[in-house]
mmCIF file of C-alpha atoms in Angstrom:
data_model
loop_
_atom_site.group_PDB
_atom_site.id
_atom_site.type_symbol
_atom_site.label_atom_id
_atom_site.label_comp_id
_atom_site.label_asym_id
_atom_site.label_seq_id
_atom_site.Cartn_x
_atom_site.Cartn_y
_atom_site.Cartn_z
ATOM 1 C CA ASN M 687 -0.035 -0.071 -0.060
ATOM 2 C CA GLY M 688 2.884 2.082 0.112
ATOM 3 C CA PHE M 689 2.894 2.520 -3.611
ATOM 4 C CA ILE M 690 -0.232 5.214 -2.477
ATOM 5 C CA TRP M 691 2.422 7.658 -1.727
ATOM 6 C CA LEU M 692 4.533 7.671 -4.944
ATOM 7 C CA PRO M 693 2.163 10.074 -6.958
ATOM 8 C CA LEU M 694 2.391 12.552 -3.988
ATOM 9 C CA PHE M 695 6.085 12.179 -3.799
ATOM 10 C CA PHE M 696 6.812 12.638 -7.663
ATOM 11 C CA ALA M 697 4.399 15.545 -7.872
ATOM 12 C CA HIS M 698 6.677 17.356 -5.471
ATOM 13 C CA LYS M 699 3.810 17.587 -3.367
ATOM 14 C CA ILE M 700 5.022 15.728 -0.280
ATOM 15 C CA ASN M 701 5.190 19.156 1.703
ATOM 16 C CA ASP M 702 1.343 19.836 1.028
ATOM 17 C CA PRO M 703 -0.618 19.058 4.072
ATOM 18 C CA VAL M 704 -3.985 18.721 2.341
ATOM 19 C CA ALA M 705 -2.549 16.383 -0.409
ATOM 20 C CA LEU M 706 -0.939 14.413 2.520
ATOM 21 C CA GLN M 707 -3.767 14.557 4.749
ATOM 22 C CA TYR M 708 -6.177 12.717 1.830
ATOM 23 C CA THR M 709 -3.140 10.303 0.462
ATOM 24 C CA PHE M 710 -3.066 9.176 4.403
ATOM 25 C CA TYR M 711 -6.849 8.758 4.405
ATOM 26 C CA ALA M 712 -6.086 7.004 1.033
ATOM 27 C CA PHE M 713 -3.596 4.517 2.375
ATOM 28 C CA CYS M 714 -5.553 3.759 5.422
ATOM 29 C CA ILE M 715 -8.287 2.946 3.264
ATOM 30 C CA PHE M 716 -6.309 0.589 1.279
ATOM 31 C CA CYS M 717 -5.251 -1.143 4.137
ATOM 32 C CA LEU M 718 -8.615 -1.963 5.147
ATOM 33 C CA ALA M 719 -9.536 -3.171 1.679
ATOM 34 C CA ALA M 720 -6.415 -5.192 1.089
ATOM 35 C CA SER M 721 -6.628 -6.528 4.933
ATOM 36 C CA SER M 722 -10.484 -7.671 3.737
ATOM 37 C CA ILE M 723 -9.106 -9.427 0.858
ATOM 38 C CA TYR M 724 -6.397 -11.286 2.622
ATOM 39 C CA THR M 725 -8.730 -12.538 5.046
ATOM 40 C CA LEU M 726 -11.248 -13.741 1.965
ATOM 41 C CA ASN M 727 -8.284 -15.273 0.568
ATOM 42 C CA ASP M 728 -6.977 -17.075 3.601
ATOM 43 C CA LEU M 729 -10.456 -18.173 4.088
ATOM 44 C CA ILE M 730 -10.647 -19.759 0.470
ATOM 45 C CA ASP M 731 -7.312 -21.193 0.957
ATOM 46 C CA CYS M 732 -7.399 -22.789 4.546
ATOM 47 C CA LYS M 733 -7.452 -26.505 3.592
ATOM 48 C CA SER M 734 -4.200 -26.076 1.408
ATOM 49 C CA ASP M 735 -2.598 -23.760 3.845
ATOM 50 C CA ARG M 736 -2.543 -26.252 6.717
ATOM 51 C CA LYS M 737 -0.284 -28.707 4.479
ATOM 52 C CA HIS M 738 2.001 -25.390 3.766
ATOM 53 C CA PRO M 739 5.291 -25.368 6.394
ATOM 54 C CA VAL M 740 4.668 -21.274 6.470
ATOM 55 C CA LYS M 741 0.797 -20.622 5.915
ATOM 56 C CA LYS M 742 -0.200 -23.448 8.576
ATOM 57 C CA ASN M 743 0.141 -20.770 11.092
ATOM 58 C CA ARG M 744 -1.955 -17.993 10.132
ATOM 59 C CA PRO M 745 -5.108 -17.717 11.864
ATOM 60 C CA ILE M 746 -7.799 -19.288 9.912
ATOM 61 C CA ALA M 747 -5.769 -22.571 8.717
ATOM 62 C CA LYS M 748 -4.504 -22.665 12.606
ATOM 63 C CA GLY M 749 -8.104 -22.864 13.663
ATOM 64 C CA ILE M 750 -7.917 -19.640 15.863
ATOM 65 C CA LEU M 751 -10.482 -17.851 13.734
ATOM 66 C CA ASN M 752 -13.585 -19.746 12.489
ATOM 67 C CA PRO M 753 -14.980 -19.341 9.018
ATOM 68 C CA VAL M 754 -17.753 -17.259 10.035
ATOM 69 C CA GLU M 755 -15.575 -14.704 11.998
ATOM 70 C CA ALA M 756 -13.433 -14.802 8.921
ATOM 71 C CA CYS M 757 -16.403 -14.037 6.648
ATOM 72 C CA SER M 758 -17.696 -11.343 8.925
ATOM 73 C CA ILE M 759 -14.177 -9.927 9.050
ATOM 74 C CA PHE M 760 -13.916 -9.768 5.451
ATOM 75 C CA LEU M 761 -17.547 -8.313 5.155
ATOM 76 C CA ILE M 762 -16.882 -5.601 7.798
ATOM 77 C CA LEU M 763 -13.539 -4.247 6.689
ATOM 78 C CA MET M 764 -14.574 -4.037 3.233
ATOM 79 C CA LEU M 765 -17.950 -2.247 3.707
ATOM 80 C CA ILE M 766 -15.584 0.109 6.125
ATOM 81 C CA ALA M 767 -13.537 0.670 3.210
ATOM 82 C CA CYS M 768 -16.253 1.496 0.547
ATOM 83 C CA THR M 769 -17.957 3.618 2.989
ATOM 84 C CA LEU M 770 -15.132 5.661 3.959
ATOM 85 C CA SER M 771 -14.234 6.067 0.411
ATOM 86 C CA ALA M 772 -17.318 7.346 -0.690
ATOM 87 C CA ILE M 773 -17.849 9.549 2.564
ATOM 88 C CA ILE M 774 -14.032 10.814 2.798
ATOM 89 C CA LEU M 775 -12.583 10.723 -0.725
ATOM 90 C CA SER M 776 -13.942 11.158 -4.350
ATOM 91 C CA TYR M 777 -16.219 9.011 -6.366
ATOM 92 C CA LYS M 778 -13.234 8.273 -8.695
ATOM 93 C CA PHE M 779 -11.466 7.069 -5.432
ATOM 94 C CA PHE M 780 -14.698 4.864 -4.424
ATOM 95 C CA ILE M 781 -14.672 3.350 -7.803
ATOM 96 C CA ILE M 782 -10.948 2.532 -7.744
ATOM 97 C CA ILE M 783 -11.447 1.051 -4.347
ATOM 98 C CA VAL M 784 -14.519 -1.016 -5.827
ATOM 99 C CA GLY M 785 -12.671 -2.303 -8.420
ATOM 100 C CA TYR M 786 -9.647 -3.202 -6.540
ATOM 101 C CA ILE M 787 -12.121 -5.423 -4.213
ATOM 102 C CA ILE M 788 -13.901 -6.990 -7.373
ATOM 103 C CA LEU M 789 -10.660 -7.730 -9.263
ATOM 104 C CA ASN M 790 -9.164 -9.520 -5.810
ATOM 105 C CA ILE M 791 -12.166 -11.221 -5.308
ATOM 106 C CA PHE M 792 -12.168 -12.876 -8.623
ATOM 107 C CA TYR M 793 -8.437 -13.327 -8.030
ATOM 108 C CA SER M 794 -8.926 -15.258 -4.783
ATOM 109 C CA VAL M 795 -11.636 -17.434 -6.046
ATOM 110 C CA TYR M 796 -10.684 -18.089 -9.419
ATOM 111 C CA LEU M 797 -7.999 -16.168 -11.261
ATOM 112 C CA LYS M 798 -4.803 -16.972 -9.221
ATOM 113 C CA ASN M 799 -4.707 -20.414 -10.352
ATOM 114 C CA LEU M 800 -4.147 -19.256 -14.147
ATOM 115 C CA ALA M 801 -0.504 -19.021 -14.769
ATOM 116 C CA ILE M 802 0.479 -15.297 -15.840
ATOM 117 C CA ILE M 803 -3.322 -14.073 -15.365
ATOM 118 C CA ASP M 804 -2.525 -14.124 -11.629
ATOM 119 C CA ILE M 805 0.865 -12.047 -12.293
ATOM 120 C CA PHE M 806 -1.301 -9.429 -14.223
ATOM 121 C CA CYS M 807 -3.985 -9.115 -11.793
ATOM 122 C CA ILE M 808 -1.237 -8.703 -8.977
ATOM 123 C CA ALA M 809 0.346 -6.051 -10.993
ATOM 124 C CA THR M 810 -2.780 -4.322 -11.784
ATOM 125 C CA GLY M 811 -3.353 -3.939 -8.010
ATOM 126 C CA PHE M 812 -0.204 -2.012 -7.711
ATOM 127 C CA VAL M 813 -1.412 0.141 -10.506
ATOM 128 C CA LEU M 814 -4.763 0.803 -8.916
ATOM 129 C CA ARG M 815 -2.871 1.842 -5.696
ATOM 130 C CA VAL M 816 -1.172 4.285 -7.359
ATOM 131 C CA THR M 817 -4.033 5.741 -9.409
ATOM 132 C CA ALA M 818 -5.818 6.232 -6.066
ATOM 133 C CA GLY M 819 -2.808 7.771 -4.924
ATOM 134 C CA ALA M 820 -2.969 10.047 -7.404
ATOM 135 C CA ASN M 821 -6.339 10.754 -7.282
ATOM 136 C CA ALA M 822 -6.588 11.323 -3.560
ATOM 137 C CA ALA M 823 -3.984 13.954 -3.490
ATOM 138 C CA ASP M 824 -5.119 15.256 -6.648
ATOM 139 C CA VAL M 825 -2.370 15.230 -8.632
ATOM 140 C CA PRO M 826 -1.792 13.796 -12.171
ATOM 141 C CA VAL M 827 -0.456 10.326 -12.878
ATOM 142 C CA SER M 828 2.038 9.992 -15.629
ATOM 143 C CA ARG M 829 1.987 7.205 -18.037
ATOM 144 C CA TRP M 830 5.272 6.437 -16.988
ATOM 145 C CA ILE M 831 4.767 5.855 -13.306
ATOM 146 C CA ILE M 832 1.988 3.341 -14.307
ATOM 147 C CA ILE M 833 4.180 1.718 -16.881
ATOM 148 C CA MET M 834 6.972 1.323 -13.982
ATOM 149 C CA THR M 835 4.621 0.328 -11.309
ATOM 150 C CA PHE M 836 3.262 -2.445 -13.643
ATOM 151 C CA LEU M 837 6.672 -3.728 -14.631
ATOM 152 C CA PHE M 838 7.819 -3.439 -10.849
ATOM 153 C CA ALA M 839 4.766 -5.380 -9.784
ATOM 154 C CA ILE M 840 5.466 -8.248 -12.505
ATOM 155 C CA LEU M 841 8.725 -8.331 -11.289
ATOM 156 C CA ILE M 842 7.853 -8.858 -7.622
ATOM 157 C CA ALA M 843 5.150 -11.286 -8.610
ATOM 158 C CA LEU M 844 7.150 -13.405 -10.627
ATOM 159 C CA GLY M 845 9.612 -13.381 -7.726
ATOM 160 C CA LYS M 846 7.085 -14.566 -5.357
ATOM 161 C CA ARG M 847 5.869 -17.254 -7.773
ATOM 162 C CA ARG M 848 9.480 -18.587 -8.113
ATOM 163 C CA ASN M 849 9.934 -18.763 -4.371
ATOM 164 C CA ASP M 850 6.259 -20.202 -3.810
ATOM 165 C CA LEU M 851 7.715 -23.219 -6.543
ATOM 166 C CA MET M 852 11.067 -23.825 -4.864
ATOM 167 C CA ILE M 853 9.127 -24.271 -1.369
ATOM 168 C CA ALA M 854 6.759 -26.772 -3.388
ATOM 169 C CA GLU M 855 9.578 -28.695 -4.669
ATOM 170 C CA SER M 856 11.452 -28.684 -1.487
ATOM 171 C CA SER M 857 8.737 -30.242 0.415
#
């Protein structure tokens, strides 16, 4: 979610108190939205996570959090993120948050199982963060920051997938 701050930095508005305030709101709202998605993803993956050497310690996989509680947390965090984005920030920001949530619901349910598509979904999530940050700070977002963010996120996602494969091979 730190990518939300990039447009503010590159627009040289890091000292603008209003832009800082709204970017902070955007950051917090994206943290809520991302947390809701992580909860949903862990809920969907809890059976396979129980067999994973590291993921088995996640609250749902470990049984600390039951599925009903996890589903409630997902819904509450998602609703708070959407409500705050509509009340505090702009309509465009609200659309970005809703788009992020919808993309990641599809990702968690189905798209993460499609090679290459999963990497593009992850990269799109980073681009949505940059776009949201620009919208919150009311600064223009250049094509270059979008392209570089997308490419950097693809690199991160490929590295993560490689690491997942190495862990799977060693098990």
